[in-house]
Coordinates of C-alpha atoms in Angstrom, one line a residue:
Chain A
X1 CA 8.0 4.1 11.2
X2 CA 7.9 5.5 7.7
X3 CA 11.2 4.1 6.7
X4 CA 11.9 1.4 4.2
X5 CA 15.2 -0.5 4.6
X6 CA 16.9 -2.0 1.6
X7 CA 19.8 -4.3 1.2
X8 CA 22.3 -4.9 -0.1
X9 CA 23.7 -1.5 -1.0
X10 CA 25.4 -2.9 -4.1
X11 CA 25.3 -6.3 -5.8
X12 CA 27.5 -7.9 -8.4
X13 CA 26.1 -10.9 -10.3
X14 CA 27.3 -12.9 -13.2
X15 CA 25.3 -13.0 -16.4
X16 CA 22.6 -15.7 -16.1
X17 CA 22.6 -15.6 -12.3
X18 CA 19.8 -14.6 -9.9
X19 CA 19.8 -11.1 -8.4
X20 CA 18.0 -10.7 -5.1
X21 CA 17.3 -7.4 -3.4
X22 CA 15.5 -7.2 -0.1
X23 CA 13.4 -4.6 1.6
X24 CA 11.7 -4.3 5.0
X25 CA 9.2 -1.9 6.4
X26 CA 7.6 -1.1 9.8
X27 CA 4.4 0.6 9.0
X28 CA 1.5 -1.8 8.6
X29 CA -0.5 0.9 6.9
X30 CA 1.6 0.5 3.8
X31 CA -0.5 -1.2 1.1
X32 CA 1.3 -0.8 -2.1
X33 CA 4.9 -1.8 -2.8
X34 CA 6.5 -0.9 -6.1
X35 CA 10.0 -1.4 -7.4
X36 CA 11.7 1.2 -9.5
X37 CA 14.6 0.8 -11.9
X38 CA 16.9 3.7 -12.6
X39 CA 19.6 4.0 -15.2
X40 CA 22.3 6.6 -15.1
X41 CA 21.0 10.0 -16.2
X42 CA 17.4 8.9 -16.2
X43 CA 14.5 9.1 -13.8
X44 CA 13.3 6.0 -11.9
X45 CA 10.9 3.9 -13.9
X46 CA 8.3 1.6 -12.4
X47 CA 9.4 -2.0 -12.9
X48 CA 6.8 -4.1 -11.0
X49 CA 4.5 -3.6 -8.0
X50 CA 2.6 -5.7 -5.5
X51 CA -0.2 -5.3 -3.0
X52 CA -0.2 -7.3 0.3
X53 CA -3.1 -9.5 -0.6
X54 CA -0.8 -11.7 -2.7
X55 CA 2.5 -13.3 -1.8
X56 CA 4.2 -13.3 -5.2
X57 CA 3.9 -11.5 -8.5
X58 CA 5.9 -12.4 -11.6
X59 CA 6.5 -10.3 -14.8
X60 CA 8.9 -11.9 -17.1
X61 CA 12.3 -12.4 -15.4
X62 CA 11.2 -10.2 -12.5
X63 CA 9.4 -11.5 -9.4
X64 CA 8.3 -9.8 -6.2
X65 CA 8.0 -12.0 -3.1
X66 CA 6.0 -10.6 -0.3
X67 CA 5.9 -11.7 3.3
X68 CA 3.2 -9.8 5.1
X69 CA 3.9 -11.2 8.6
X70 CA 7.6 -10.4 8.4
X71 CA 6.9 -7.1 6.7
X72 CA 9.5 -7.9 4.1
X73 CA 9.4 -8.0 0.3
X74 CA 12.1 -8.8 -2.2
X75 CA 12.9 -8.5 -5.9
X76 CA 14.3 -11.5 -7.8
X77 CA 15.8 -11.0 -11.2
X78 CA 16.2 -14.4 -12.9
X79 CA 18.7 -14.9 -15.7
X80 CA 20.3 -11.5 -15.0
X81 CA 21.6 -9.7 -18.0
X82 CA 24.2 -6.9 -18.4
X83 CA 21.3 -4.6 -19.5
X84 CA 19.8 -5.1 -16.0
X85 CA 22.7 -3.2 -14.5
X86 CA 21.0 -0.2 -12.8
X87 CA 20.0 1.1 -9.4
X88 CA 16.9 -0.5 -8.0
X89 CA 14.6 1.2 -5.4
X90 CA 11.9 -0.4 -3.4
X91 CA 9.1 1.8 -2.2
X92 CA 6.0 1.8 -0.1
X93 CA 2.8 3.8 0.1
X94 CA -0.1 3.7 2.4
X95 CA -3.5 5.3 2.3
X96 CA -2.7 7.2 5.5
X97 CA -0.1 9.1 3.6
X98 CA -2.0 9.8 0.5
X99 CA 0.3 9.8 -2.4
X100 CA 3.5 10.0 -0.3
X101 CA 5.8 7.2 -1.4
X102 CA 8.7 6.3 0.9
X103 CA 11.7 5.0 -1.0
X104 CA 14.4 2.7 0.1
X105 CA 18.0 3.9 -0.3
X106 CA 18.6 1.9 -3.5
X107 CA 20.7 -1.0 -4.6
X108 CA 23.3 -0.7 -7.4
X109 CA 23.3 -3.8 -9.4
X110 CA 26.1 -4.7 -11.8
X111 CA 25.7 -7.8 -14.0
X112 CA 29.0 -8.9 -15.4
X113 CA 29.1 -10.3 -19.0
Chain B
X1 CA 3.4 9.4 -25.6
X2 CA 5.4 12.3 -24.2
X3 CA 6.6 11.6 -20.8
X4 CA 7.3 14.1 -18.0
X5 CA 9.5 16.8 -19.4
X6 CA 12.0 18.7 -17.2
X7 CA 14.2 21.6 -18.0
X8 CA 17.0 22.4 -17.9
X9 CA 18.7 19.0 -17.8
X10 CA 21.8 20.5 -16.2
X11 CA 22.2 23.8 -14.3
X12 CA 25.5 25.1 -12.9
X13 CA 25.3 28.4 -11.1
X14 CA 27.0 30.3 -8.3
X15 CA 26.0 30.4 -4.7
X16 CA 23.4 33.1 -4.0
X17 CA 21.8 33.0 -7.5
X18 CA 18.2 32.2 -8.1
X19 CA 17.5 28.8 -9.7
X20 CA 14.3 27.8 -11.4
X21 CA 13.5 24.3 -12.4
X22 CA 10.6 23.5 -14.7
X23 CA 8.4 20.6 -15.2
X24 CA 5.6 19.6 -17.7
X25 CA 3.6 16.7 -16.4
X26 CA 2.0 14.1 -18.6
X27 CA -1.3 15.4 -20.0
X28 CA -4.2 14.2 -18.0
X29 CA -2.2 13.5 -14.8
X30 CA -3.8 15.2 -11.8
X31 CA -0.9 14.7 -9.4
X32 CA 2.6 16.2 -9.7
X33 CA 5.5 15.6 -7.4
X34 CA 8.9 17.2 -6.9
X35 CA 11.8 15.0 -5.6
X36 CA 15.4 15.5 -4.7
X37 CA 18.0 12.8 -5.1
X38 CA 21.4 12.8 -3.4
X39 CA 23.9 10.1 -2.6
X40 CA 23.5 10.8 1.1
X41 CA 19.7 11.0 1.4
X42 CA 18.5 9.1 -1.6
X43 CA 15.1 10.1 -3.0
X44 CA 13.2 12.6 -1.0
X45 CA 9.7 14.0 -1.7
X46 CA 9.8 17.7 -1.5
X47 CA 6.2 18.7 -2.4
X48 CA 3.2 17.4 -4.3
X49 CA 0.2 18.9 -6.0
X50 CA -3.3 17.6 -6.8
X51 CA -5.2 19.5 -9.5
X52 CA -2.6 22.3 -9.3
X53 CA -3.1 22.8 -5.5
X54 CA -0.1 22.1 -3.2
X55 CA -1.2 19.3 -0.8
X56 CA 1.9 18.5 1.2
X57 CA 5.1 20.7 1.3
X58 CA 6.5 19.2 4.5
X59 CA 9.5 17.9 2.6
X60 CA 10.6 21.3 1.4
X61 CA 13.9 21.8 3.3
X62 CA 13.8 25.6 3.9
X63 CA 12.0 28.8 3.0
X64 CA 14.5 29.3 0.2
X65 CA 12.6 26.6 -1.7
X66 CA 9.2 27.3 -3.3
X67 CA 7.1 25.5 -5.8
X68 CA 4.2 26.6 -7.9
X69 CA 1.8 25.0 -10.4
X70 CA 0.0 27.8 -12.2
X71 CA -1.8 25.4 -14.5
X72 CA -2.2 21.7 -15.2
X73 CA 0.7 21.5 -17.6
X74 CA 3.4 23.4 -15.8
X75 CA 5.2 23.6 -12.5
X76 CA 8.3 25.3 -11.2
X77 CA 10.6 24.7 -8.3
X78 CA 12.5 27.7 -7.3
X79 CA 15.5 28.1 -5.0
X80 CA 16.5 31.6 -3.9
X81 CA 19.2 32.1 -2.8
X82 CA 20.9 28.9 -3.8
X83 CA 23.6 27.2 -1.7
X84 CA 26.2 24.5 -2.5
X85 CA 24.3 22.0 -0.3
X86 CA 21.4 22.3 -2.7
X87 CA 23.4 20.5 -5.3
X88 CA 21.5 17.4 -6.3
X89 CA 19.3 15.8 -9.0
X90 CA 15.8 17.1 -8.9
X91 CA 13.0 15.0 -10.3
X92 CA 9.5 15.8 -11.3
X93 CA 6.9 13.0 -11.5
X94 CA 3.2 12.8 -12.3
X95 CA 0.4 10.3 -11.9
X96 CA -3.1 10.1 -13.2
X97 CA -4.8 9.3 -9.9
X98 CA -3.9 8.3 -6.4
X99 CA -3.8 4.6 -7.3
X100 CA -1.8 4.9 -10.5
X101 CA 2.0 4.7 -10.5
X102 CA 4.2 7.8 -10.7
X103 CA 6.1 8.6 -14.0
X104 CA 9.4 10.4 -13.5
X105 CA 11.1 12.8 -15.7
X106 CA 14.8 12.5 -16.4
X107 CA 15.7 15.1 -13.8
X108 CA 17.7 18.3 -13.6
X109 CA 21.2 17.9 -12.3
X110 CA 21.9 21.1 -10.3
X111 CA 25.4 22.2 -9.2
X112 CA 25.8 25.2 -7.0
X113 CA 29.4 26.4 -6.9

């Protein structure tokens, strides 16, 4: 019940295309859903986050869509660039678990020039 | 702003040796987390501290692992004795409060031969 499922495992997109990564969760106690971006040799860095009281949040080219009834959320990267090539992790946290984040397994994104 | 600082960046040692990983959190952050990242298991939370006190160590895999936080600016993760299956990237992260995002260091890549 604490798992967060993430797909696809890897994704190849042409420059200028849209990258879409999907996550699903089971535990309805989760109330905070961040996305992290990780470049090789670096730690994950917070990219964008959403709470379940909104269905969408946009920051620049990055958008989170949230479907509370389906317990799913997704990251959309518009106008994907080669510099976006990285591994993306969705995560979830609920008050019942204090500060314990549950991370998805990650999606390796490659944006071709 | 100095981020989370981890040392060493790389560690290669022989099985059976003691390994000590170090972390300096961001000043003013009350929470500190240790994670392990592997291809097979992804990002796993090992232990976290609040105001230097260990709150949840349920993710620590075995008694060979121990973590301390003697003061607000320093934490160690120790493995004794080390085994090849401990090879992974170990991340330290910190956050200001329960509601603030976690900031990750660049990790220690540990290889046990």
